[in-house]
Amino acid sequence: MTDEQERVKPSGVWATAVGVARVRALETERESALFRDPLAQAFATAGGLWPSSPPPDDEAARRRRTAVSFSIVIRTKFLDDVLQQASASGVRQVVLLGAGMDSRAFRMDWLKGTRLFEVDTAAPLEFKASVLRQERAVARCERITVAVDLREDWPGALAAAGHDPALPTVWIAEGLLIYLPQDAVELLLTRISTQSAAGSRMGLTLGSRGVIERFAADATPGSAAAMWVSEMPEDPVGWLAGHGWEADSHTLRERAAAYGRPISTPPQREERPGGLISAVRR
C-alpha cells in the first residue's frame, strides 16, 4: 500500500490541525507573507482541504472563518518570534505540545544542537509522517516525535524520548488550550513548570474572554469552534506568575498592527488582556 492509501482520515480535534495547515498554505501564497510554510499545502491536500473549499453561504459564518484564519496567521508569526528569541538566548530544547501539522522543524532555521520534540497522539503523527515521506522532507534540527495523549503521562514519555528537564526548554502550545477543560489546562501548566529549568521559555495561545459565546454558540457540529471549552483567565499574567513564569500578554489587534496587518474595524468591546502569551521561567 502507498502512504496515501494507508492514511487515516483526520477526525476530531486533530482534524483541526489540517484546517490550520490550509490557512498557512494560503498565507504562504501571499506576496507579502508573514511566514512561508512549504509543507502546509501538502498537509491540506492529504486531508482533503486543498484546493480550498468555497466560502460559506451564510455571511456570519464567512466572517467567523475570516476572523479565525486571520488569528491563525498572526499567532503563527508570534510563536515563530518566540522560538527565534529562545534560540538566540541559547535554548536548544523545543517542545511542541499537540504538534498537529506544525512544520517548524522543517521550515525554520535552527542552531546546531537543537532538539525539537513533537508531542501528539499516534494518529496525527502517523498521518503527518506519511506526508513527510511523500514530500521527502528533511528536518533542519534533530526532530523527535512522542506519541502520547496529553491526558496521560506525557512528561514520562517525553523524558523517555530524551528531554532533559535540567536544561532550558521552549514550550509551544498553539491552538491547544482552548480545547481543554480548565482543570486540564491547570494540570498541563503545572507539568510544564515542573519540567522547566530556569531560563526556559513558553509561547501560548489562549481563547480570549467571550470567544466561546461569540463563535461557538451557533457553530456547526464537529467544527473547531464547536469543540472549544476553555477561555483565558481574567489575569493571564498573574495566573502564570503563580506558576513561576514572568509573562507578557499581547492582543491579536496589537500584534497584527506590529506585523503590518492592522485590523481596520474598531474594537466592538473594551480591549482586555490578550491571548498571545510569551513567558520566561525565572
Backbone as CSV, one residue per row, in Angstrom:
resi,resn,N_x,N_y,N_z,CA_x,CA_y,CA_z,C_x,C_y,C_z
1,MET,0.833,-1.214,0.000,0.000,0.000,0.000,0.860,1.253,0.000
2,THR,0.375,2.282,-0.646,1.081,3.561,-0.624,0.734,4.304,0.654
3,ASP,1.554,5.328,0.977,1.248,6.163,2.145,-0.141,6.761,2.032
4,GLU,-0.501,7.177,0.808,-1.809,7.819,0.616,-2.938,6.852,0.929
5,GLN,-2.787,5.589,0.538,-3.820,4.593,0.797,-3.910,4.245,2.273
6,GLU,-2.788,4.328,2.993,-2.755,3.933,4.395,-3.187,5.043,5.344
7,ARG,-3.255,6.271,4.875,-3.551,7.386,5.777,-4.910,7.244,6.443
8,VAL,-4.924,7.538,7.739,-6.177,7.596,8.480,-6.789,8.966,8.255
9,LYS,-8.076,9.009,7.935,-8.733,10.290,7.676,-8.761,11.129,8.944
10,PRO,-8.389,12.405,8.874,-8.427,13.269,10.060,-9.819,13.318,10.674
11,SER,-9.871,13.297,12.004,-11.151,13.352,12.701,-10.960,13.977,14.072
12,GLY,-12.046,14.457,14.656,-11.996,15.022,16.000,-11.130,16.267,16.060
13,VAL,-10.566,16.505,17.245,-9.786,17.719,17.451,-8.589,17.787,16.511
14,TRP,-7.927,16.653,16.275,-6.699,16.741,15.470,-6.981,17.063,14.009
15,ALA,-8.233,16.867,13.559,-8.574,17.271,12.192,-8.443,18.777,12.017
16,THR,-8.591,19.529,13.114,-8.456,20.982,13.012,-7.032,21.372,12.609
17,ALA,-6.055,20.509,12.906,-4.673,20.806,12.531,-4.517,20.870,11.018
18,VAL,-5.300,20.069,10.296,-5.248,20.115,8.836,-5.854,21.428,8.339
19,GLY,-6.925,21.871,9.003,-7.506,23.164,8.666,-6.538,24.306,8.904
20,VAL,-5.765,24.221,9.966,-4.749,25.239,10.252,-3.673,25.208,9.168
21,ALA,-3.304,24.009,8.721,-2.316,23.905,7.633,-2.847,24.580,6.372
22,ARG,-4.131,24.434,6.103,-4.740,25.096,4.944,-4.575,26.616,5.035
23,VAL,-4.777,27.168,6.225,-4.615,28.617,6.413,-3.160,29.009,6.175
24,ARG,-2.235,28.220,6.687,-0.821,28.521,6.474,-0.449,28.433,4.999
25,ALA,-1.060,27.494,4.276,-0.796,27.369,2.843,-1.282,28.607,2.094
26,LEU,-2.445,29.107,2.465,-2.973,30.313,1.820,-2.079,31.522,2.108
27,GLU,-1.593,31.631,3.347,-0.701,32.727,3.694,0.601,32.623,2.908
28,THR,1.101,31.421,2.731,2.356,31.202,2.015,2.274,31.701,0.580
29,GLU,1.077,31.671,0.007,0.899,32.124,-1.377,0.886,33.649,-1.509
30,ARG,0.733,34.358,-0.395,0.700,35.820,-0.451,2.075,36.379,-0.788
31,GLU,2.088,37.467,-1.548,3.365,38.097,-1.912,4.083,38.622,-0.674
32,SER,3.318,39.167,0.271,3.919,39.729,1.492,3.622,38.837,2.695
33,ALA,3.818,37.540,2.537,3.509,36.579,3.595,4.330,36.849,4.852
34,LEU,3.697,36.650,6.010,4.399,36.815,7.283,5.313,35.629,7.581
35,PHE,5.101,34.533,6.877,5.950,33.338,7.005,5.735,32.501,5.758
36,ARG,6.618,31.558,5.523,6.483,30.621,4.406,6.480,29.200,4.958
37,ASP,5.478,28.442,4.609,5.377,27.055,5.059,5.229,26.159,3.828
38,PRO,6.334,25.658,3.279,6.278,24.884,2.045,5.590,23.531,2.178
39,LEU,5.348,23.064,3.400,4.683,21.773,3.593,3.183,21.907,3.846
40,ALA,2.711,23.109,4.101,1.322,23.294,4.508,0.337,22.801,3.456
41,GLN,0.609,23.103,2.202,-0.314,22.684,1.143,-0.388,21.164,1.044
42,ALA,0.732,20.490,1.244,0.734,19.024,1.193,-0.117,18.439,2.310
43,PHE,-0.037,19.006,3.510,-0.871,18.537,4.609,-2.350,18.774,4.303
44,ALA,-2.667,19.969,3.798,-4.058,20.304,3.491,-4.601,19.410,2.378
45,THR,-3.784,19.129,1.375,-4.209,18.259,0.277,-4.480,16.850,0.778
46,ALA,-3.566,16.330,1.597,-3.724,14.977,2.132,-4.970,14.864,3.002
47,GLY,-5.346,15.973,3.632,-6.535,15.978,4.487,-7.810,16.354,3.756
48,GLY,-7.718,16.537,2.434,-8.907,16.832,1.651,-9.357,18.276,1.685
49,LEU,-8.475,19.184,2.108,-8.852,20.593,2.225,-8.157,21.491,1.200
50,TRP,-7.610,20.883,0.144,-6.970,21.686,-0.894,-7.282,21.056,-2.247
51,PRO,-7.674,21.831,-3.253,-7.848,23.281,-3.218,-8.860,23.700,-2.146
52,SER,-8.748,24.904,-1.693,-9.554,25.362,-0.569,-11.038,25.322,-0.918
53,SER,-11.847,25.076,0.095,-13.286,24.991,-0.100,-13.882,26.378,-0.292
54,PRO,-15.042,26.468,-0.982,-15.680,27.769,-1.177,-16.152,28.339,0.150
55,PRO,-16.273,29.653,0.245,-16.733,30.261,1.494,-18.170,29.874,1.808
56,PRO,-18.549,29.863,3.083,-19.924,29.528,3.453,-20.913,30.535,2.862
57,ASP,-22.140,30.075,2.645,-23.178,30.964,2.123,-23.592,32.003,3.151
58,ASP,-23.554,31.615,4.410,-24.006,32.496,5.481,-22.955,33.579,5.765
59,GLU,-23.387,34.840,5.784,-22.460,35.952,5.986,-21.765,35.872,7.338
60,ALA,-22.519,35.527,8.383,-21.924,35.423,9.716,-20.858,34.322,9.743
61,ALA,-21.136,33.210,9.058,-20.165,32.116,9.011,-18.918,32.538,8.248
62,ARG,-19.090,33.324,7.184,-17.933,33.822,6.437,-17.065,34.716,7.308
63,ARG,-17.717,35.570,8.078,-16.959,36.468,8.966,-16.189,35.675,10.006
64,ARG,-16.822,34.639,10.550,-16.137,33.812,11.553,-14.922,33.124,10.944
65,ARG,-15.111,32.566,9.741,-13.986,31.881,9.099,-12.840,32.848,8.848
66,THR,-13.162,34.030,8.356,-12.134,35.029,8.084,-11.406,35.426,9.359
67,ALA,-12.169,35.627,10.437,-11.565,36.032,11.707,-10.653,34.945,12.261
68,VAL,-11.109,33.705,12.209,-10.293,32.601,12.728,-9.027,32.443,11.883
69,SER,-9.155,32.521,10.561,-7.988,32.396,9.687,-6.981,33.501,9.962
70,PHE,-7.469,34.708,10.150,-6.583,35.835,10.436,-5.834,35.598,11.748
71,SER,-6.544,35.121,12.758,-5.901,34.882,14.058,-4.841,33.797,13.953
72,ILE,-5.061,32.782,13.113,-4.075,31.718,12.933,-2.789,32.275,12.323
73,VAL,-2.928,33.145,11.331,-1.755,33.739,10.691,-0.945,34.556,11.698
74,ILE,-1.640,35.395,12.471,-0.946,36.257,13.434,-0.290,35.429,14.530
75,ARG,-0.995,34.427,15.042,-0.411,33.628,16.125,0.783,32.824,15.624
76,THR,0.752,32.365,14.358,1.888,31.623,13.805,3.131,32.495,13.797
77,LYS,2.986,33.713,13.315,4.105,34.653,13.293,4.580,34.953,14.720
78,PHE,3.663,35.171,15.630,4.010,35.474,17.018,4.839,34.341,17.628
79,LEU,4.402,33.107,17.451,5.120,31.983,18.047,6.434,31.695,17.323
80,ASP,6.496,31.972,16.033,7.793,31.903,15.344,8.788,32.834,16.025
81,ASP,8.333,34.030,16.357,9.209,35.006,17.025,9.641,34.508,18.401
82,VAL,8.712,33.914,19.142,9.052,33.361,20.468,10.163,32.320,20.322
83,LEU,10.035,31.447,19.342,11.032,30.398,19.135,12.380,30.969,18.709
84,GLN,12.365,31.946,17.839,13.621,32.562,17.398,14.325,33.265,18.549
85,GLN,13.554,33.932,19.396,14.139,34.606,20.558,14.719,33.596,21.541
86,ALA,14.016,32.492,21.735,14.511,31.454,22.639,15.815,30.858,22.106
87,SER,15.842,30.582,20.803,17.047,30.027,20.196,18.220,30.992,20.337
88,ALA,17.952,32.277,20.112,19.015,33.283,20.228,19.535,33.391,21.651
89,SER,18.687,33.059,22.636,19.093,33.138,24.045,19.838,31.887,24.500
90,GLY,19.948,30.903,23.618,20.711,29.705,23.939,19.897,28.469,24.232
91,VAL,18.582,28.539,24.132,17.744,27.366,24.391,17.858,26.402,23.218
92,ARG,18.138,25.134,23.514,18.327,24.148,22.457,17.327,22.989,22.547
93,GLN,16.375,23.074,23.465,15.309,22.077,23.544,13.984,22.763,23.224
94,VAL,13.238,22.205,22.279,11.947,22.740,21.872,10.907,21.640,22.046
95,VAL,9.786,21.969,22.666,8.691,21.004,22.795,7.424,21.628,22.231
96,LEU,6.852,20.986,21.222,5.582,21.404,20.643,4.504,20.478,21.187
97,LEU,3.628,21.005,22.019,2.567,20.216,22.627,1.333,20.245,21.732
98,GLY,0.794,19.059,21.414,-0.290,18.998,20.446,0.199,19.491,19.098
99,ALA,1.303,18.890,18.615,2.039,19.432,17.479,1.236,19.477,16.185
100,GLY,0.302,18.541,15.998,-0.505,18.567,14.787,0.349,18.574,13.527
101,MET,0.004,19.480,12.599,0.731,19.579,11.329,1.794,20.678,11.374
102,ASP,2.279,21.003,12.544,3.340,22.004,12.684,4.564,21.560,11.887
103,SER,5.121,22.474,11.099,6.291,22.126,10.274,7.507,22.970,10.625
104,ARG,7.546,23.524,11.832,8.661,24.398,12.190,10.006,23.670,12.176
105,ALA,10.008,22.376,12.435,11.265,21.619,12.369,11.856,21.661,10.970
106,PHE,11.005,21.877,9.966,11.431,21.837,8.566,11.552,23.216,7.941
107,ARG,10.823,24.201,8.445,10.782,25.493,7.752,11.562,26.605,8.452
108,MET,11.987,26.407,9.687,12.732,27.435,10.402,14.216,27.072,10.462
109,ASP,15.028,28.094,10.623,16.469,27.877,10.775,16.780,27.639,12.244
110,TRP,17.480,26.553,12.542,17.805,26.188,13.915,19.318,26.139,14.096
111,LEU,19.749,26.528,15.281,21.172,26.460,15.585,21.584,25.016,15.862
112,LYS,22.851,24.735,15.653,23.370,23.392,15.842,23.077,22.907,17.266
113,GLY,22.668,21.656,17.370,22.397,21.062,18.671,20.961,21.168,19.128
114,THR,20.113,21.783,18.333,18.705,21.920,18.716,17.990,20.584,18.568
115,ARG,17.219,20.243,19.612,16.385,19.036,19.588,14.943,19.487,19.707
116,LEU,14.122,19.080,18.772,12.722,19.500,18.743,11.828,18.280,18.928
117,PHE,11.010,18.308,19.996,10.107,17.203,20.315,8.684,17.573,19.896
118,GLU,8.066,16.729,19.106,6.678,16.920,18.722,5.821,15.927,19.500
119,VAL,4.972,16.451,20.381,4.132,15.615,21.238,2.704,15.645,20.722
120,ASP,2.175,14.483,20.397,0.788,14.380,19.947,0.395,12.907,20.005
121,THR,-0.877,12.627,19.729,-1.313,11.234,19.704,-0.809,10.556,18.430
122,ALA,-0.924,9.240,18.403,-0.339,8.477,17.299,-0.966,8.801,15.947
123,ALA,-2.288,8.976,15.887,-2.967,9.151,14.593,-2.451,10.366,13.812
124,PRO,-2.428,11.577,14.401,-1.900,12.697,13.631,-0.421,12.563,13.303
125,LEU,0.360,11.969,14.205,1.788,11.803,13.927,2.008,10.844,12.758
126,GLU,1.190,9.789,12.667,1.324,8.838,11.562,0.872,9.472,10.247
127,PHE,-0.226,10.221,10.295,-0.704,10.944,9.112,0.384,11.894,8.619
128,LYS,0.950,12.624,9.556,1.993,13.592,9.221,3.218,12.897,8.636
129,ALA,3.608,11.787,9.233,4.785,11.064,8.755,4.615,10.611,7.312
130,SER,3.398,10.199,6.941,3.163,9.745,5.572,3.327,10.899,4.586
131,VAL,2.871,12.098,4.971,3.021,13.267,4.102,4.492,13.669,4.005
132,LEU,5.189,13.628,5.122,6.609,13.995,5.123,7.426,13.047,4.246
133,ARG,7.089,11.765,4.279,7.777,10.809,3.397,7.477,11.131,1.931
134,GLN,6.216,11.412,1.659,5.810,11.736,0.292,6.554,12.964,-0.234
135,GLU,6.743,13.954,0.637,7.399,15.205,0.247,8.921,15.135,0.368
136,ARG,9.423,14.016,0.883,10.861,13.841,1.118,11.417,15.007,1.959
137,ALA,10.665,15.354,2.962,11.022,16.495,3.811,12.187,16.133,4.725
138,VAL,13.082,17.078,4.904,14.259,16.880,5.761,14.245,17.946,6.847
139,ALA,14.246,17.515,8.098,14.221,18.457,9.224,15.542,19.217,9.313
140,ARG,15.471,20.440,9.812,16.655,21.290,9.958,17.235,21.221,11.365
141,CYS,16.718,20.314,12.171,17.224,20.087,13.529,16.972,18.619,13.848
142,GLU,17.353,18.194,15.034,17.015,16.833,15.446,15.546,16.813,15.852
143,ARG,14.738,16.102,15.113,13.282,16.062,15.353,12.910,14.721,15.950
144,ILE,12.199,14.769,17.090,11.821,13.560,17.821,10.311,13.594,18.050
145,THR,9.604,12.582,17.586,8.164,12.521,17.804,7.865,11.697,19.051
146,VAL,6.872,12.152,19.815,6.481,11.493,21.064,4.979,11.235,20.999
147,ALA,4.619,9.991,20.751,3.203,9.641,20.606,2.591,9.360,21.975
148,VAL,1.839,10.329,22.475,1.196,10.173,23.784,0.032,11.157,23.877
149,ASP,-1.000,10.756,24.582,-2.147,11.626,24.821,-1.794,12.589,25.950
150,LEU,-2.085,13.856,25.776,-1.745,14.847,26.801,-2.546,14.666,28.086
151,ARG,-3.543,13.793,28.074,-4.281,13.468,29.305,-3.579,12.367,30.089
152,GLU,-2.533,11.797,29.487,-1.790,10.711,30.133,-0.438,11.247,30.638
153,ASP,0.481,10.341,30.945,1.780,10.739,31.498,2.714,11.175,30.373
154,TRP,2.410,12.313,29.771,3.267,12.785,28.684,4.645,13.236,29.178
155,PRO,4.789,13.778,30.430,6.157,14.101,30.863,7.066,12.869,30.905
156,GLY,6.491,11.723,31.323,7.283,10.496,31.347,7.679,10.058,29.953
157,ALA,6.739,10.156,29.009,7.036,9.782,27.624,8.068,10.732,27.014
158,LEU,7.968,12.002,27.370,8.919,12.992,26.864,10.320,12.718,27.401
159,ALA,10.398,12.397,28.689,11.699,12.080,29.292,12.301,10.834,28.642
160,ALA,11.457,9.833,28.394,11.937,8.603,27.767,12.460,8.863,26.353
161,ALA,11.928,9.920,25.716,12.367,10.269,24.354,13.644,11.098,24.355
162,GLY,14.111,11.496,25.559,15.379,12.206,25.636,15.325,13.638,26.128
163,HIS,14.146,14.139,26.499,14.071,15.503,27.020,14.757,15.587,28.377
164,ASP,15.550,16.635,28.575,16.283,16.827,29.825,15.723,18.039,30.571
165,PRO,14.970,17.833,31.651,14.370,18.959,32.379,15.389,19.832,33.095
166,ALA,16.629,19.381,33.173,17.664,20.193,33.808,18.173,21.289,32.874
167,LEU,17.835,21.189,31.602,18.243,22.193,30.618,17.044,23.051,30.222
168,PRO,17.261,24.310,29.880,16.132,25.160,29.468,15.404,24.597,28.251
169,THR,14.110,24.805,28.239,13.246,24.336,27.162,12.360,25.487,26.711
170,VAL,12.048,25.540,25.428,10.992,26.448,24.980,9.780,25.590,24.622
171,TRP,8.665,25.904,25.265,7.423,25.155,25.104,6.453,25.951,24.238
172,ILE,5.793,25.272,23.313,4.775,25.911,22.479,3.470,25.126,22.612
173,ALA,2.412,25.842,22.963,1.063,25.259,22.986,0.198,26.170,22.119
174,GLU,0.120,25.835,20.845,-0.559,26.683,19.860,-1.932,26.113,19.537
175,GLY,-2.970,26.907,19.786,-4.315,26.461,19.472,-4.717,25.212,20.215
176,LEU,-4.160,25.002,21.395,-4.380,23.769,22.156,-5.275,23.961,23.365
177,LEU,-4.963,24.955,24.185,-5.626,25.064,25.489,-7.118,25.319,25.377
178,ILE,-7.562,25.923,24.293,-8.972,26.226,24.127,-9.820,24.952,24.047
179,TYR,-9.189,23.827,23.715,-9.904,22.552,23.609,-9.886,21.751,24.917
180,LEU,-9.190,22.264,25.926,-9.052,21.543,27.195,-9.908,22.193,28.280
181,PRO,-10.590,21.399,29.113,-11.306,21.989,30.248,-10.324,22.628,31.224
182,GLN,-10.822,23.497,32.073,-9.957,24.304,32.919,-9.038,23.468,33.802
183,ASP,-9.536,22.375,34.366,-8.680,21.561,35.230,-7.540,20.928,34.441
184,ALA,-7.802,20.574,33.180,-6.755,20.007,32.339,-5.717,21.065,31.952
185,VAL,-6.171,22.303,31.761,-5.237,23.400,31.473,-4.306,23.610,32.663
186,GLU,-4.862,23.608,33.864,-4.048,23.789,35.071,-3.029,22.664,35.223
187,LEU,-3.472,21.432,34.988,-2.562,20.297,35.099,-1.445,20.389,34.063
188,LEU,-1.792,20.781,32.844,-0.787,20.911,31.798,0.262,21.939,32.177
189,LEU,-0.178,23.085,32.679,0.777,24.132,33.040,1.633,23.706,34.226
190,THR,1.058,23.008,35.176,1.824,22.500,36.314,2.912,21.543,35.836
191,ARG,2.550,20.681,34.913,3.522,19.726,34.392,4.624,20.419,33.598
192,ILE,4.248,21.399,32.780,5.254,22.160,32.038,6.228,22.811,33.012
193,SER,5.692,23.435,34.045,6.522,24.155,35.008,7.482,23.223,35.728
194,THR,7.015,22.031,36.054,7.858,21.050,36.736,9.032,20.614,35.867
195,GLN,8.822,20.606,34.533,9.856,20.150,33.612,10.733,21.289,33.080
196,SER,10.583,22.494,33.646,11.253,23.670,33.084,12.349,24.198,33.986
197,ALA,13.580,24.165,33.491,14.701,24.760,34.219,14.641,26.282,34.088
198,ALA,15.380,26.964,34.953,15.469,28.431,34.849,15.954,28.797,33.450
199,GLY,15.363,29.843,32.886,15.711,30.259,31.538,14.843,29.643,30.472
200,SER,13.955,28.731,30.876,13.017,28.155,29.912,12.047,29.229,29.438
201,ARG,11.464,29.002,28.282,10.523,29.960,27.697,9.260,29.229,27.263
202,MET,8.226,30.023,27.018,6.952,29.424,26.664,6.175,30.368,25.769
203,GLY,5.482,29.809,24.778,4.567,30.569,23.937,3.220,29.885,23.959
204,LEU,2.201,30.618,24.354,0.853,30.058,24.466,-0.139,30.882,23.662
205,THR,-1.179,30.216,23.177,-2.341,30.939,22.676,-3.519,30.540,23.553
206,LEU,-4.259,31.542,23.999,-5.401,31.318,24.879,-6.657,31.887,24.235
207,GLY,-7.773,31.228,24.437,-9.038,31.749,23.944,-9.397,33.025,24.687
208,SER,-9.614,34.114,23.966,-9.937,35.387,24.620,-11.285,35.303,25.322
209,ARG,-11.470,36.163,26.306,-12.709,36.161,27.075,-13.891,36.443,26.146
210,GLY,-14.903,35.596,26.204,-16.101,35.778,25.396,-16.054,35.124,24.032
211,VAL,-14.916,34.508,23.666,-14.799,33.949,22.315,-15.746,32.771,22.108
212,ILE,-15.980,31.984,23.156,-16.875,30.841,23.015,-18.304,31.323,22.762
213,GLU,-18.716,32.344,23.488,-20.054,32.895,23.287,-20.206,33.458,21.871
214,ARG,-19.164,34.132,21.379,-19.254,34.783,20.068,-19.155,33.805,18.914
215,PHE,-18.332,32.750,19.054,-18.052,31.874,17.923,-18.677,30.482,18.049
216,ALA,-18.746,29.952,19.265,-19.127,28.554,19.419,-20.630,28.342,19.590
217,ALA,-21.354,29.382,19.988,-22.771,29.218,20.301,-23.556,28.620,19.134
218,ASP,-23.316,29.105,17.905,-24.039,28.584,16.744,-23.092,27.907,15.761
219,ALA,-21.986,27.365,16.277,-21.009,26.692,15.414,-21.568,25.381,14.883
220,THR,-21.135,25.018,13.698,-21.555,23.754,13.092,-21.011,22.587,13.912
221,PRO,-21.854,21.593,14.247,-21.364,20.428,14.998,-20.169,19.794,14.302
222,GLY,-19.132,19.508,15.076,-17.923,18.918,14.531,-16.890,19.922,14.077
223,SER,-17.279,21.194,13.983,-16.318,22.231,13.601,-15.400,22.531,14.778
224,ALA,-14.308,23.241,14.483,-13.352,23.576,15.541,-14.029,24.340,16.672
225,ALA,-14.806,25.381,16.310,-15.419,26.223,17.343,-16.382,25.444,18.225
226,ALA,-16.999,24.410,17.671,-17.939,23.611,18.452,-17.237,22.823,19.550
227,MET,-15.900,22.668,19.439,-15.140,21.894,20.430,-14.409,22.770,21.439
228,TRP,-14.577,24.090,21.335,-13.925,24.991,22.274,-14.599,24.924,23.636
229,VAL,-13.799,24.817,24.686,-14.377,24.718,26.037,-13.695,25.632,27.053
230,SER,-12.554,26.241,26.692,-11.776,26.961,27.700,-11.359,28.338,27.203
231,GLU,-11.509,29.350,28.064,-11.037,30.698,27.771,-9.935,31.058,28.751
232,MET,-9.206,32.127,28.434,-8.103,32.518,29.306,-8.639,33.093,30.614
233,PRO,-7.849,33.033,31.674,-8.266,33.628,32.950,-8.341,35.145,32.843
234,GLU,-8.992,35.765,33.810,-9.129,37.226,33.824,-7.772,37.918,33.790
235,ASP,-6.807,37.350,34.502,-5.467,37.933,34.589,-4.436,36.884,34.183
236,PRO,-4.191,36.704,32.882,-3.270,35.644,32.455,-1.844,35.841,32.957
237,VAL,-1.399,37.095,33.072,-0.037,37.349,33.561,0.075,36.923,35.024
238,GLY,-0.919,37.275,35.827,-0.923,36.857,37.230,-1.042,35.349,37.378
239,TRP,-1.847,34.754,36.541,-2.020,33.294,36.551,-0.689,32.594,36.309
240,LEU,0.050,33.057,35.311,1.340,32.446,35.012,2.382,32.754,36.084
241,ALA,2.302,33.936,36.680,3.222,34.272,37.774,3.051,33.279,38.925
242,GLY,1.823,32.852,39.158,1.560,31.872,40.206,2.203,30.525,39.940
243,HIS,2.551,30.278,38.690,3.236,29.041,38.310,4.733,29.251,38.113
244,GLY,5.229,30.468,38.419,6.661,30.720,38.344,7.159,31.281,37.029
245,TRP,6.247,31.885,36.239,6.625,32.429,34.946,6.435,33.941,34.906
246,GLU,7.367,34.621,34.270,7.251,36.060,34.035,6.723,36.232,32.614
247,ALA,5.489,36.694,32.503,4.808,36.653,31.211,4.463,38.030,30.673
248,ASP,4.346,38.097,29.354,3.808,39.257,28.649,2.583,38.798,27.876
249,SER,1.543,39.619,27.910,0.291,39.293,27.243,0.063,40.276,26.101
250,HIS,-0.278,39.767,24.923,-0.473,40.604,23.750,-1.834,40.320,23.128
251,THR,-2.482,41.355,22.619,-3.742,41.150,21.915,-3.468,40.886,20.439
252,LEU,-4.427,40.246,19.807,-4.326,40.000,18.376,-4.223,41.319,17.619
253,ARG,-5.006,42.307,18.020,-5.002,43.608,17.356,-3.620,44.260,17.449
254,GLU,-3.010,44.167,18.624,-1.685,44.763,18.837,-0.629,44.105,17.953
255,ARG,-0.604,42.792,17.945,0.400,42.076,17.152,0.149,42.241,15.653
256,ALA,-1.111,42.242,15.255,-1.421,42.412,13.836,-0.897,43.755,13.331
257,ALA,-1.083,44.794,14.117,-0.578,46.117,13.731,0.945,46.109,13.645
258,ALA,1.595,45.439,14.596,3.055,45.377,14.606,3.592,44.641,13.384
259,TYR,2.815,43.690,12.854,3.248,42.905,11.699,2.793,43.519,10.371
260,GLY,2.232,44.706,10.428,1.794,45.357,9.200,0.481,44.846,8.655
261,ARG,-0.319,44.207,9.513,-1.637,43.717,9.121,-2.699,44.305,10.066
262,PRO,-2.793,45.607,10.153,-3.707,46.203,11.126,-5.158,45.816,10.869
263,ILE,-5.895,45.652,11.959,-7.334,45.384,11.877,-8.032,46.719,11.684
264,SER,-8.735,46.868,10.580,-9.302,48.171,10.224,-10.550,48.530,11.014
265,THR,-11.294,47.524,11.447,-12.530,47.811,12.175,-12.215,48.144,13.630
266,PRO,-12.931,49.098,14.222,-12.696,49.430,15.634,-13.154,48.287,16.536
267,PRO,-12.546,48.176,17.711,-12.962,47.104,18.628,-14.415,47.272,19.040
268,GLN,-15.158,46.168,19.101,-16.569,46.207,19.475,-16.764,46.170,20.983
269,ARG,-15.667,45.921,21.682,-15.748,45.854,23.150,-14.414,46.335,23.708
270,GLU,-14.377,46.566,24.995,-13.139,47.026,25.634,-12.018,46.012,25.430
271,GLU,-10.839,46.519,25.035,-9.692,45.642,24.867,-9.290,45.063,26.225
272,ARG,-9.149,43.739,26.284,-8.787,43.066,27.522,-7.441,42.385,27.327
273,PRO,-6.850,41.856,28.419,-5.583,41.157,28.252,-5.668,40.150,27.117
274,GLY,-4.608,40.065,26.330,-4.661,39.288,25.104,-4.331,37.828,25.262
275,GLY,-4.676,37.067,24.228,-4.485,35.637,24.259,-3.202,35.123,23.636
276,LEU,-2.272,36.040,23.317,-0.954,35.655,22.821,0.051,35.888,23.942
277,ILE,0.635,34.823,24.447,1.436,34.898,25.666,2.860,34.438,25.397
278,SER,3.830,35.236,25.819,5.220,34.809,25.856,5.678,34.889,27.308
279,ALA,6.460,33.914,27.734,6.841,33.856,29.150,8.227,33.273,29.304
280,VAL,8.871,33.656,30.433,10.210,33.170,30.774,10.168,32.599,32.178
281,ARG,10.827,31.479,32.391,10.928,30.841,33.708,12.116,31.431,34.452
282,ARG,11.850,32.039,35.589,12.919,32.659,36.360,13.459,31.723,37.448
